[in-house]
PDB file of C-alpha atoms in Angstrom:
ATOM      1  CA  UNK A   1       6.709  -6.759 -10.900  1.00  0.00           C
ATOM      2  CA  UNK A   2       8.836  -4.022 -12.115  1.00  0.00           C
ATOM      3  CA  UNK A   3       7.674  -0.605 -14.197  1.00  0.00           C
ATOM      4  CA  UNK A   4       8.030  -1.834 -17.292  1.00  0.00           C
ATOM      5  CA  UNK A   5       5.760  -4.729 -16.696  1.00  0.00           C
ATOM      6  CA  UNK A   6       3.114  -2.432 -14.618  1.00  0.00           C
ATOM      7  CA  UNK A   7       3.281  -0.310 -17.841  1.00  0.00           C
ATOM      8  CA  UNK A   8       2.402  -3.363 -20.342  1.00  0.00           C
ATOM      9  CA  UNK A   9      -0.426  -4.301 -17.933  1.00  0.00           C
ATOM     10  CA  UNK A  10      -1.181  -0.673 -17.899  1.00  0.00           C
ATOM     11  CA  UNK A  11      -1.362  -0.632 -21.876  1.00  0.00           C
ATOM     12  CA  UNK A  12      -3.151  -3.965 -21.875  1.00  0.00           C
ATOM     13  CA  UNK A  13      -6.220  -2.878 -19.410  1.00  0.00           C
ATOM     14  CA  UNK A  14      -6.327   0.569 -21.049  1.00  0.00           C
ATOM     15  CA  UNK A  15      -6.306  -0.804 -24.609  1.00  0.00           C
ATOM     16  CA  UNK A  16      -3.598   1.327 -25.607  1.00  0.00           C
ATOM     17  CA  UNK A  17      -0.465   1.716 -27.080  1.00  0.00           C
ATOM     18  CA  UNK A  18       2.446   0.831 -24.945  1.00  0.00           C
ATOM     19  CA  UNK A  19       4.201   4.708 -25.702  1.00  0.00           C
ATOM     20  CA  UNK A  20       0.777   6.043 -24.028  1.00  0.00           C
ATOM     21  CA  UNK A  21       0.718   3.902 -20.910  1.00  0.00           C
ATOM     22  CA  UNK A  22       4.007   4.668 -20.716  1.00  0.00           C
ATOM     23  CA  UNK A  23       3.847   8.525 -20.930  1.00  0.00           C
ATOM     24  CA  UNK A  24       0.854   8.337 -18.263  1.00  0.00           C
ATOM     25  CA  UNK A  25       3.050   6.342 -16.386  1.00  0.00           C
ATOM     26  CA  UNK A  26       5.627   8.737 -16.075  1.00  0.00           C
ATOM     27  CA  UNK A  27       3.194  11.572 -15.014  1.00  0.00           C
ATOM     28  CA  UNK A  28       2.008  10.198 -12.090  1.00  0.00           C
ATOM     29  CA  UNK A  29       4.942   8.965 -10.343  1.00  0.00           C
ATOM     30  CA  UNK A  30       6.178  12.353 -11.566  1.00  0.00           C
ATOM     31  CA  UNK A  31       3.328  14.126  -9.862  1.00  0.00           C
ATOM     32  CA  UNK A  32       3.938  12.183  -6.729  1.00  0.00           C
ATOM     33  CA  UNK A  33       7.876  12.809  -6.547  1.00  0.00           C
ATOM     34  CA  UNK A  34       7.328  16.121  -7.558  1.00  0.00           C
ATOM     35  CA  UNK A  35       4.788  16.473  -4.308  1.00  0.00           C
ATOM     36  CA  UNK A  36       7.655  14.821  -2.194  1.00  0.00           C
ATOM     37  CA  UNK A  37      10.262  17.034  -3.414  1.00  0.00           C
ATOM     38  CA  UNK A  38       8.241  20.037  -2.349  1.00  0.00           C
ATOM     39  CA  UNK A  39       7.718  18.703   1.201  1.00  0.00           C
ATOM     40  CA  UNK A  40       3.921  18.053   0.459  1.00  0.00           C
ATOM     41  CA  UNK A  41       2.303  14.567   1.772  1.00  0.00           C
ATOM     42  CA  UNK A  42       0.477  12.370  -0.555  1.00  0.00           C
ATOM     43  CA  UNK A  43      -2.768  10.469  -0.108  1.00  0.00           C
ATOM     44  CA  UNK A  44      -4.582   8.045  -2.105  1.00  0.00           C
ATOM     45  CA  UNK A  45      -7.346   6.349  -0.723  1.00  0.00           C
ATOM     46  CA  UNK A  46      -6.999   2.491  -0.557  1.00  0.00           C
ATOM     47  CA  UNK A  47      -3.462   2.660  -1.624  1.00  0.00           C
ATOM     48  CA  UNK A  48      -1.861   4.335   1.409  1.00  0.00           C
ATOM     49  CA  UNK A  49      -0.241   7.925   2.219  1.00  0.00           C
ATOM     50  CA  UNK A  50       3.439   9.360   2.220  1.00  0.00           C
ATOM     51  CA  UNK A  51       4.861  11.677   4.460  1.00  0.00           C
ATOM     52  CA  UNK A  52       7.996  13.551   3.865  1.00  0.00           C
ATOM     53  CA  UNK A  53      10.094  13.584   7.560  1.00  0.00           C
ATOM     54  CA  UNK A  54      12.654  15.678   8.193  1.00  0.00           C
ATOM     55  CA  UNK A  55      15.870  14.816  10.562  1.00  0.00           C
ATOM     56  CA  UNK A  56      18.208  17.462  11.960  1.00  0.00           C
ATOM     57  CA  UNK A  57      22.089  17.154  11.808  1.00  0.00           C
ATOM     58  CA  UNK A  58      23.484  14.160  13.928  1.00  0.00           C
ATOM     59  CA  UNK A  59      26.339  12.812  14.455  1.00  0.00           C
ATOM     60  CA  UNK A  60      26.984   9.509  13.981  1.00  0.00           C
ATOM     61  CA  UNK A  61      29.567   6.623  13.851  1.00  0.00           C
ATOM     62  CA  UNK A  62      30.669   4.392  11.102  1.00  0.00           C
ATOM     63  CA  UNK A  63      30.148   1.075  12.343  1.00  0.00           C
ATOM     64  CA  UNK A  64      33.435  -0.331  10.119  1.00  0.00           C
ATOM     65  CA  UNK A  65      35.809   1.716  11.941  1.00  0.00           C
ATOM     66  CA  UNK A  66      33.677   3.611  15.144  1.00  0.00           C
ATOM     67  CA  UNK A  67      34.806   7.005  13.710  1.00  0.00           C
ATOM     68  CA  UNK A  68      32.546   9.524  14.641  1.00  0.00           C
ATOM     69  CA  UNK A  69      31.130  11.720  12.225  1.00  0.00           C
ATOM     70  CA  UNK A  70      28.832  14.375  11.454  1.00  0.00           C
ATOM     71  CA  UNK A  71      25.370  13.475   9.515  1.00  0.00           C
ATOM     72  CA  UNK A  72      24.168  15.727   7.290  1.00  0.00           C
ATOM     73  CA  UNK A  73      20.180  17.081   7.910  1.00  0.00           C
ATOM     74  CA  UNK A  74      17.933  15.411   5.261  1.00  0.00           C
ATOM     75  CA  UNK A  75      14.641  14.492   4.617  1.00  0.00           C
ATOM     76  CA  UNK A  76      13.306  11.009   4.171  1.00  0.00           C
ATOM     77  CA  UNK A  77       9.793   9.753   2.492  1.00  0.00           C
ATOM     78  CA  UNK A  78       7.722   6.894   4.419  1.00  0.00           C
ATOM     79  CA  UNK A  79       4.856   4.978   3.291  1.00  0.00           C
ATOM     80  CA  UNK A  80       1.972   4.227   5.148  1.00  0.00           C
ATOM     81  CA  UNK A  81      -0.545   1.453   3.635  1.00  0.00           C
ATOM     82  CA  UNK A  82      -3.971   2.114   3.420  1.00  0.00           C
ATOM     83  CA  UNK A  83      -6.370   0.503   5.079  1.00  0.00           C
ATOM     84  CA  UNK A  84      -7.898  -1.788   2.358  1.00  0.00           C
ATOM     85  CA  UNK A  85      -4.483  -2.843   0.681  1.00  0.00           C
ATOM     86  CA  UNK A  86      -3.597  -3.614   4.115  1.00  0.00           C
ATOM     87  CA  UNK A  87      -6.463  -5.708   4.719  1.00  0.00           C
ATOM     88  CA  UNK A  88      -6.170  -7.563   0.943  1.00  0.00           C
ATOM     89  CA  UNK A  89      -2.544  -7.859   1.378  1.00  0.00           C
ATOM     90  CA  UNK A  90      -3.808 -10.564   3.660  1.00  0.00           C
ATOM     91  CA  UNK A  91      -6.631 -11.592   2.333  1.00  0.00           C
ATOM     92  CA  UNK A  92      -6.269 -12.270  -1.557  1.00  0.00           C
ATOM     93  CA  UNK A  93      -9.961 -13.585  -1.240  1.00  0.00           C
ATOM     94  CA  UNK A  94     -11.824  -9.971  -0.164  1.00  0.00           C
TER      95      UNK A  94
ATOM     96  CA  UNK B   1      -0.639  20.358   0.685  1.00  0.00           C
ATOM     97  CA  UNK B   2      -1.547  16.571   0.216  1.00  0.00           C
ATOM     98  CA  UNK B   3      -1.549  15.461  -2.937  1.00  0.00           C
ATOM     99  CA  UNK B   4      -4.792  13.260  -4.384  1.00  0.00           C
ATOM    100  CA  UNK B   5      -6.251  10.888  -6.127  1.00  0.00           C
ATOM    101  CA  UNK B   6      -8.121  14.193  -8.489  1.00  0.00           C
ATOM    102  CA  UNK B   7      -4.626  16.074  -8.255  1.00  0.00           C
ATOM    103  CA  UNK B   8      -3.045  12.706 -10.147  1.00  0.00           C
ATOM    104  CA  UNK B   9      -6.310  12.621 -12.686  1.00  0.00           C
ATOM    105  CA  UNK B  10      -5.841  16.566 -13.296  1.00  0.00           C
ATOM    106  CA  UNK B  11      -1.874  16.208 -14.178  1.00  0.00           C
ATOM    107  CA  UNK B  12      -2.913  13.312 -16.559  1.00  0.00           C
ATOM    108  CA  UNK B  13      -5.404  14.944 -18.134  1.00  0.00           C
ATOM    109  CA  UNK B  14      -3.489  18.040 -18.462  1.00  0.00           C
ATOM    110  CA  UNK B  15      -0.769  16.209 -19.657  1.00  0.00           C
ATOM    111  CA  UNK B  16      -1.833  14.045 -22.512  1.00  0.00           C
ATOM    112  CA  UNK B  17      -4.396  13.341 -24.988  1.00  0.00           C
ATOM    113  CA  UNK B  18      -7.384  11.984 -23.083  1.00  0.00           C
ATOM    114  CA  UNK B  19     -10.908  12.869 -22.040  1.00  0.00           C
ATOM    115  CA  UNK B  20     -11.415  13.504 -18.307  1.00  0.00           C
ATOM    116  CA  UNK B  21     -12.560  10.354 -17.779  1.00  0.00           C
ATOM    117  CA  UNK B  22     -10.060   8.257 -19.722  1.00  0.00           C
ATOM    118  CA  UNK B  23      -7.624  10.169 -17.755  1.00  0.00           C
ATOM    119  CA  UNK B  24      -9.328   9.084 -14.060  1.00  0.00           C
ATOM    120  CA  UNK B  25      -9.839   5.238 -15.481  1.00  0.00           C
ATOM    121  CA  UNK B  26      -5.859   5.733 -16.379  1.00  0.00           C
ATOM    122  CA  UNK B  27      -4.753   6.489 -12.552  1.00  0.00           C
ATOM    123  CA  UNK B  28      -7.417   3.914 -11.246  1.00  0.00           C
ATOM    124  CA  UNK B  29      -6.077   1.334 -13.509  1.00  0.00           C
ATOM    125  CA  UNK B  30      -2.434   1.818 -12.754  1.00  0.00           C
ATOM    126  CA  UNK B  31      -3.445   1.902  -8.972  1.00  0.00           C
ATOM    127  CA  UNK B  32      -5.516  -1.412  -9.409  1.00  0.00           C
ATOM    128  CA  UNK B  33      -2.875  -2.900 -11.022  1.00  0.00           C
ATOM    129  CA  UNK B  34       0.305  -2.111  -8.215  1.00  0.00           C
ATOM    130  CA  UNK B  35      -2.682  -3.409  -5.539  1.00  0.00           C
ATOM    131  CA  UNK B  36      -3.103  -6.788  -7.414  1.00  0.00           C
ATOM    132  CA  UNK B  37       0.865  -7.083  -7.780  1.00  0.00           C
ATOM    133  CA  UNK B  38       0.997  -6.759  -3.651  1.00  0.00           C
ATOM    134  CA  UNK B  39      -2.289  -8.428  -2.831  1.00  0.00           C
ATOM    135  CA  UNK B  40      -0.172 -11.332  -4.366  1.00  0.00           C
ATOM    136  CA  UNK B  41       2.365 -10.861  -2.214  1.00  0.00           C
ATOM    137  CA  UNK B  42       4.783 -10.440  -5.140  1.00  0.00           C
ATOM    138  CA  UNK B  43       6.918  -7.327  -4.571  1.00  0.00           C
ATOM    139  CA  UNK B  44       6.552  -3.970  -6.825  1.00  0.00           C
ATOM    140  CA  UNK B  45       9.867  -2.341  -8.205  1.00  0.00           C
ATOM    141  CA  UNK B  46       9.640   1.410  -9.844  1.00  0.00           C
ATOM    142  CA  UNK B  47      12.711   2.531 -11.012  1.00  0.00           C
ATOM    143  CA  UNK B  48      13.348   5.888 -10.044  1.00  0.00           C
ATOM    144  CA  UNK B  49      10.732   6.112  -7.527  1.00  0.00           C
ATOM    145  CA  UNK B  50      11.755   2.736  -4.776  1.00  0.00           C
ATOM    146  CA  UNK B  51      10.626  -0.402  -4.196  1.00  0.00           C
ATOM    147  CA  UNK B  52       7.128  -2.058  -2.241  1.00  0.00           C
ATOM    148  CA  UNK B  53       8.142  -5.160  -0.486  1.00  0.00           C
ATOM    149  CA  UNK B  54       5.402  -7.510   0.727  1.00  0.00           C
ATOM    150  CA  UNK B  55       7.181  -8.853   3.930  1.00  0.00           C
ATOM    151  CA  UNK B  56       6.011 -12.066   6.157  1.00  0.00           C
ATOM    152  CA  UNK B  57       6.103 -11.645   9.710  1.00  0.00           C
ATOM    153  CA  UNK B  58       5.227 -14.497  11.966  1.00  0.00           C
ATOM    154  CA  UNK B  59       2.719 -14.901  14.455  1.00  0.00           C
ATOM    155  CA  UNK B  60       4.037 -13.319  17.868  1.00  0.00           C
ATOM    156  CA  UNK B  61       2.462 -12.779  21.422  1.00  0.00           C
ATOM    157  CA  UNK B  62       1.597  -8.697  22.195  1.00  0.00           C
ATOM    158  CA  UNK B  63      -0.295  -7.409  24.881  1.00  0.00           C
ATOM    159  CA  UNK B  64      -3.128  -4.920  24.363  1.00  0.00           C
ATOM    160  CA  UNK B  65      -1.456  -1.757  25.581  1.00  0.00           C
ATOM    161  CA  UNK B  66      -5.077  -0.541  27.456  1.00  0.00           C
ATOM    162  CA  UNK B  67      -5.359  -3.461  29.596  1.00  0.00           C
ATOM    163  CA  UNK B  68      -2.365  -5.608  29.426  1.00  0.00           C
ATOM    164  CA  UNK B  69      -3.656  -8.291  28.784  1.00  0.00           C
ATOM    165  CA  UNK B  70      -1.507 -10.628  26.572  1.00  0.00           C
ATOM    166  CA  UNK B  71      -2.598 -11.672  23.231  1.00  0.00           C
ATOM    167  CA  UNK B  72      -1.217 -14.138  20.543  1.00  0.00           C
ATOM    168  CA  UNK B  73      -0.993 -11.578  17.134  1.00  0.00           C
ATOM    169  CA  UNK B  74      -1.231 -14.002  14.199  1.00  0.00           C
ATOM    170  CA  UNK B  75       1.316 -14.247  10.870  1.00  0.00           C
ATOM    171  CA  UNK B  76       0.501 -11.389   9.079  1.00  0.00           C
ATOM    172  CA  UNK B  77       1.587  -9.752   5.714  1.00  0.00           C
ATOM    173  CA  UNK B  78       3.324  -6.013   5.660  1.00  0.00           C
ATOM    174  CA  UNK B  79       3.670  -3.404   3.141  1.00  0.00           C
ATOM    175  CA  UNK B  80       6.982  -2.057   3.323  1.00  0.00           C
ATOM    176  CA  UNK B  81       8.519   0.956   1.645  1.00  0.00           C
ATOM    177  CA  UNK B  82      11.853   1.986   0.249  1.00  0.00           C
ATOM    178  CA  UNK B  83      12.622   5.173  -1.677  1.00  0.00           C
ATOM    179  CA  UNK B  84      14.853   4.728  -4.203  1.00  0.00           C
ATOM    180  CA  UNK B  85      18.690   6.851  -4.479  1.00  0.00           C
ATOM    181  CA  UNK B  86      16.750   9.111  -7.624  1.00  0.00           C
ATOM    182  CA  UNK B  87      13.851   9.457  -5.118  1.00  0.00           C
ATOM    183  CA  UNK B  88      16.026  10.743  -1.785  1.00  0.00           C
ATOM    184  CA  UNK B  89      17.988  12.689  -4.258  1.00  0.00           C
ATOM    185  CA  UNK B  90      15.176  14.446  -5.502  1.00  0.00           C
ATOM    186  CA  UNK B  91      13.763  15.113  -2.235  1.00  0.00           C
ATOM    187  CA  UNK B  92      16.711  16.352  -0.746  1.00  0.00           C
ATOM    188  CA  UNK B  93      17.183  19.022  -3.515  1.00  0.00           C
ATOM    189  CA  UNK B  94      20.129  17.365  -5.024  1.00  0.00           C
TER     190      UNK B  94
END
């Protein structure tokens, strides 16, 4: 499923127009990169959580040629799963 | 700060056009409907924001840590997540 199909079901369940879903859409991932950008975690029950981890300067190698070089510091999000989508994700059933 | 459930309900009711509880039955529906995409094992693609990939892994043998005694871990389903280019970008503060 991509967003523009999540945003049809969206408009579908809500019984609205597609512009609307879409709009609401938009503000929550928003929200949630917005939160990520500013080094905050998110956490949504049942879903799962993301934490924003942040890696010093390294240096590194590029495996093509084995040239060493320097890696810049930067921060990387990670997604945990949540406890119940974990446990549906393997049991369609529950 | 960790970002919520309410604190996604508050931007969309701040945001648009809807009563406070059209705005919570808009984040619980777009929530319900990225769980039912991954409960089906069918993988989730956001533009912009990165990609949930329902992964297989087989069944393997694992000890229990606390005793050592070795255990068979069954085929299971995993939630994986990868941030998108827009995503890192926008984290990184470029």
């Amino acid at each position: 499923m991509n967003k523009s199909e999540l945003i049809e079901a969206l408009a579908e369940e809500l019984k609205v127009p597609l512009r609307d879903a879409s709009s609401a859409a938009t503000t929550i991932l928003d929200a949630m990169a917005d939160a990520l950008a500013n080094g905050e975690s998110i956490e949504i029950r049942g879903f799962g959580s993301f934490v924003v981890k942040e890696y010093g300067s390294y240096y590194g190698r590029n495996p093509k040629t084995g040239e060493k070089i320097k890696v810049k510091p930067k921060k990387l999000p990670f997604f945990k799963v949540g406890k119940e989508l974990k446990e549906q994700v393997n049991n369609p059933a529950k | 700060m960790t970002l919520t459930k309410a604190d996604l309900v508050q931007k969309v009711y701040q945001n648009h056009n809807f009563t406070k509880a059209q705005a919570a039955e808009t984040v619980e529906a777009f929530l319900r409907i990225a769980k039912d995409c991954l409960k089906d094992g069918e993988d989730l693609l956001i533009s912009g924001f990165g990609k949930f990939n329902v992964k297989e892994k087989n069944a393997r043998r694992g000890r229990n840590p606390q005793t050592g005694d070795e255990l068979i871990l069954d085929a299971r389903k995993v939630v994986t997540f990868k941030p998108s280019g827009i995503l890192r970008a926008r984290i990184n503060g470029e």
